[in-house]
């Protein structure tokens, strides 16, 4: 991992935590903004593989968001992406 990436990892985790807390509280707009911000940080700042676990978490959370909004096609798309990432990581810790 690059030295400067630690702060970005922390920011992504914080956005995911805040986004899911907002979703649980019914603050839908804030949840969406936090989760999409986390996704955009990952897409623009990390190379493939470097952010796999964070991207899987973010995709899983976005899947939960879209399910809550009853946008099932988008939910399934994000949940499939999360699962594909986790299978590619070959880890025991599947979050989906």
PDB file of C-alpha atoms in Angstrom:
ATOM      1  CA  UNK A   1       0.000   0.000   0.000  1.00  0.00           C
ATOM      2  CA  UNK A   2       1.191   3.504  -0.784  1.00  0.00           C
ATOM      3  CA  UNK A   3       2.027   5.608   2.308  1.00  0.00           C
ATOM      4  CA  UNK A   4      -0.630   8.242   1.527  1.00  0.00           C
ATOM      5  CA  UNK A   5      -3.369   5.683   1.017  1.00  0.00           C
ATOM      6  CA  UNK A   6      -3.885   4.992   4.731  1.00  0.00           C
ATOM      7  CA  UNK A   7      -5.899   8.197   5.128  1.00  0.00           C
ATOM      8  CA  UNK A   8      -8.034   7.327   2.099  1.00  0.00           C
ATOM      9  CA  UNK A   9      -8.720   3.855   3.500  1.00  0.00           C
ATOM     10  CA  UNK A  10      -9.838   5.425   6.774  1.00  0.00           C
ATOM     11  CA  UNK A  11     -12.031   7.910   4.883  1.00  0.00           C
ATOM     12  CA  UNK A  12     -13.674   5.146   2.840  1.00  0.00           C
ATOM     13  CA  UNK A  13     -14.385   3.110   5.969  1.00  0.00           C
ATOM     14  CA  UNK A  14     -15.802   6.191   7.692  1.00  0.00           C
ATOM     15  CA  UNK A  15     -18.058   6.970   4.700  1.00  0.00           C
ATOM     16  CA  UNK A  16     -19.343   3.390   4.722  1.00  0.00           C
ATOM     17  CA  UNK A  17     -19.991   3.462   8.460  1.00  0.00           C
ATOM     18  CA  UNK A  18     -21.752   6.831   8.289  1.00  0.00           C
ATOM     19  CA  UNK A  19     -23.694   5.814   5.192  1.00  0.00           C
ATOM     20  CA  UNK A  20     -25.058   2.667   6.785  1.00  0.00           C
ATOM     21  CA  UNK A  21     -25.887   4.522  10.014  1.00  0.00           C
ATOM     22  CA  UNK A  22     -27.793   7.103   7.954  1.00  0.00           C
ATOM     23  CA  UNK A  23     -29.623   4.331   6.096  1.00  0.00           C
ATOM     24  CA  UNK A  24     -30.666   2.699   9.382  1.00  0.00           C
ATOM     25  CA  UNK A  25     -31.857   6.099  10.645  1.00  0.00           C
ATOM     26  CA  UNK A  26     -33.903   6.655   7.491  1.00  0.00           C
ATOM     27  CA  UNK A  27     -31.730   9.495   6.219  1.00  0.00           C
ATOM     28  CA  UNK A  28     -31.733   8.196   2.670  1.00  0.00           C
ATOM     29  CA  UNK A  29     -30.092  11.162   0.928  1.00  0.00           C
ATOM     30  CA  UNK A  30     -27.164  11.234   3.345  1.00  0.00           C
ATOM     31  CA  UNK A  31     -26.738   7.452   3.087  1.00  0.00           C
ATOM     32  CA  UNK A  32     -26.562   7.625  -0.697  1.00  0.00           C
ATOM     33  CA  UNK A  33     -24.101  10.534  -0.680  1.00  0.00           C
ATOM     34  CA  UNK A  34     -21.758   8.833   1.796  1.00  0.00           C
ATOM     35  CA  UNK A  35     -21.756   5.483   0.001  1.00  0.00           C
ATOM     36  CA  UNK A  36     -21.322   6.978  -3.472  1.00  0.00           C
ATOM     37  CA  UNK A  37     -18.495   9.182  -2.142  1.00  0.00           C
ATOM     38  CA  UNK A  38     -16.750   6.078  -0.782  1.00  0.00           C
ATOM     39  CA  UNK A  39     -17.167   4.384  -4.161  1.00  0.00           C
ATOM     40  CA  UNK A  40     -15.778   7.386  -6.043  1.00  0.00           C
ATOM     41  CA  UNK A  41     -12.723   7.594  -3.761  1.00  0.00           C
ATOM     42  CA  UNK A  42     -11.970   3.935  -4.415  1.00  0.00           C
ATOM     43  CA  UNK A  43     -12.440   4.170  -8.167  1.00  0.00           C
ATOM     44  CA  UNK A  44     -10.263   7.263  -8.563  1.00  0.00           C
ATOM     45  CA  UNK A  45      -7.444   6.633  -6.068  1.00  0.00           C
ATOM     46  CA  UNK A  46      -6.581   2.949  -6.014  1.00  0.00           C
ATOM     47  CA  UNK A  47      -5.356   0.482  -8.604  1.00  0.00           C
ATOM     48  CA  UNK A  48      -7.086  -2.859  -9.184  1.00  0.00           C
ATOM     49  CA  UNK A  49      -6.632  -5.314  -6.356  1.00  0.00           C
ATOM     50  CA  UNK A  50      -5.282  -2.699  -3.979  1.00  0.00           C
ATOM     51  CA  UNK A  51      -8.719  -1.790  -2.705  1.00  0.00           C
ATOM     52  CA  UNK A  52     -10.553  -5.088  -3.160  1.00  0.00           C
ATOM     53  CA  UNK A  53     -11.856  -5.541   0.374  1.00  0.00           C
ATOM     54  CA  UNK A  54     -12.960  -1.907   0.667  1.00  0.00           C
ATOM     55  CA  UNK A  55     -14.651  -2.024  -2.724  1.00  0.00           C
ATOM     56  CA  UNK A  56     -16.449  -5.241  -1.769  1.00  0.00           C
ATOM     57  CA  UNK A  57     -17.713  -3.620   1.451  1.00  0.00           C
ATOM     58  CA  UNK A  58     -18.818  -0.482  -0.408  1.00  0.00           C
ATOM     59  CA  UNK A  59     -20.600  -2.470  -3.138  1.00  0.00           C
ATOM     60  CA  UNK A  60     -22.310  -4.609  -0.505  1.00  0.00           C
ATOM     61  CA  UNK A  61     -23.502  -1.482   1.311  1.00  0.00           C
ATOM     62  CA  UNK A  62     -24.723   0.122  -1.914  1.00  0.00           C
ATOM     63  CA  UNK A  63     -26.604  -3.104  -2.596  1.00  0.00           C
ATOM     64  CA  UNK A  64     -28.279  -2.749   0.803  1.00  0.00           C
ATOM     65  CA  UNK A  65     -29.111   0.879   0.015  1.00  0.00           C
ATOM     66  CA  UNK A  66     -30.750   0.031  -3.320  1.00  0.00           C
ATOM     67  CA  UNK A  67     -32.650  -2.879  -1.761  1.00  0.00           C
ATOM     68  CA  UNK A  68     -34.012  -0.506   0.875  1.00  0.00           C
ATOM     69  CA  UNK A  69     -35.088   1.850  -1.933  1.00  0.00           C
ATOM     70  CA  UNK A  70     -36.786  -1.105  -3.663  1.00  0.00           C
ATOM     71  CA  UNK A  71     -34.505  -0.706  -6.688  1.00  0.00           C
ATOM     72  CA  UNK A  72     -33.891  -4.406  -6.903  1.00  0.00           C
ATOM     73  CA  UNK A  73     -32.035  -4.519 -10.219  1.00  0.00           C
ATOM     74  CA  UNK A  74     -29.428  -2.024  -8.949  1.00  0.00           C
ATOM     75  CA  UNK A  75     -29.266  -3.861  -5.601  1.00  0.00           C
ATOM     76  CA  UNK A  76     -28.594  -7.176  -7.299  1.00  0.00           C
ATOM     77  CA  UNK A  77     -25.970  -5.604  -9.551  1.00  0.00           C
ATOM     78  CA  UNK A  78     -23.995  -4.199  -6.597  1.00  0.00           C
ATOM     79  CA  UNK A  79     -24.354  -7.371  -4.526  1.00  0.00           C
ATOM     80  CA  UNK A  80     -23.127  -9.497  -7.439  1.00  0.00           C
ATOM     81  CA  UNK A  81     -20.160  -7.157  -7.876  1.00  0.00           C
ATOM     82  CA  UNK A  82     -19.322  -7.456  -4.158  1.00  0.00           C
ATOM     83  CA  UNK A  83     -19.518 -11.240  -4.310  1.00  0.00           C
ATOM     84  CA  UNK A  84     -17.369 -11.382  -7.458  1.00  0.00           C
ATOM     85  CA  UNK A  85     -14.698  -9.235  -5.773  1.00  0.00           C
ATOM     86  CA  UNK A  86     -14.714 -11.392  -2.644  1.00  0.00           C
ATOM     87  CA  UNK A  87     -14.487 -14.626  -4.627  1.00  0.00           C
ATOM     88  CA  UNK A  88     -11.544 -13.118  -6.505  1.00  0.00           C
ATOM     89  CA  UNK A  89      -9.849 -12.297  -3.202  1.00  0.00           C
ATOM     90  CA  UNK A  90     -10.192 -15.958  -2.133  1.00  0.00           C
ATOM     91  CA  UNK A  91     -10.855 -15.003   1.460  1.00  0.00           C
ATOM     92  CA  UNK A  92     -12.719 -16.788   4.234  1.00  0.00           C
ATOM     93  CA  UNK A  93     -14.416 -13.522   5.283  1.00  0.00           C
ATOM     94  CA  UNK A  94     -17.351 -13.134   2.903  1.00  0.00           C
ATOM     95  CA  UNK A  95     -19.470 -10.099   3.842  1.00  0.00           C
ATOM     96  CA  UNK A  96     -22.352 -10.750   1.446  1.00  0.00           C
TER      97      UNK A  96
END
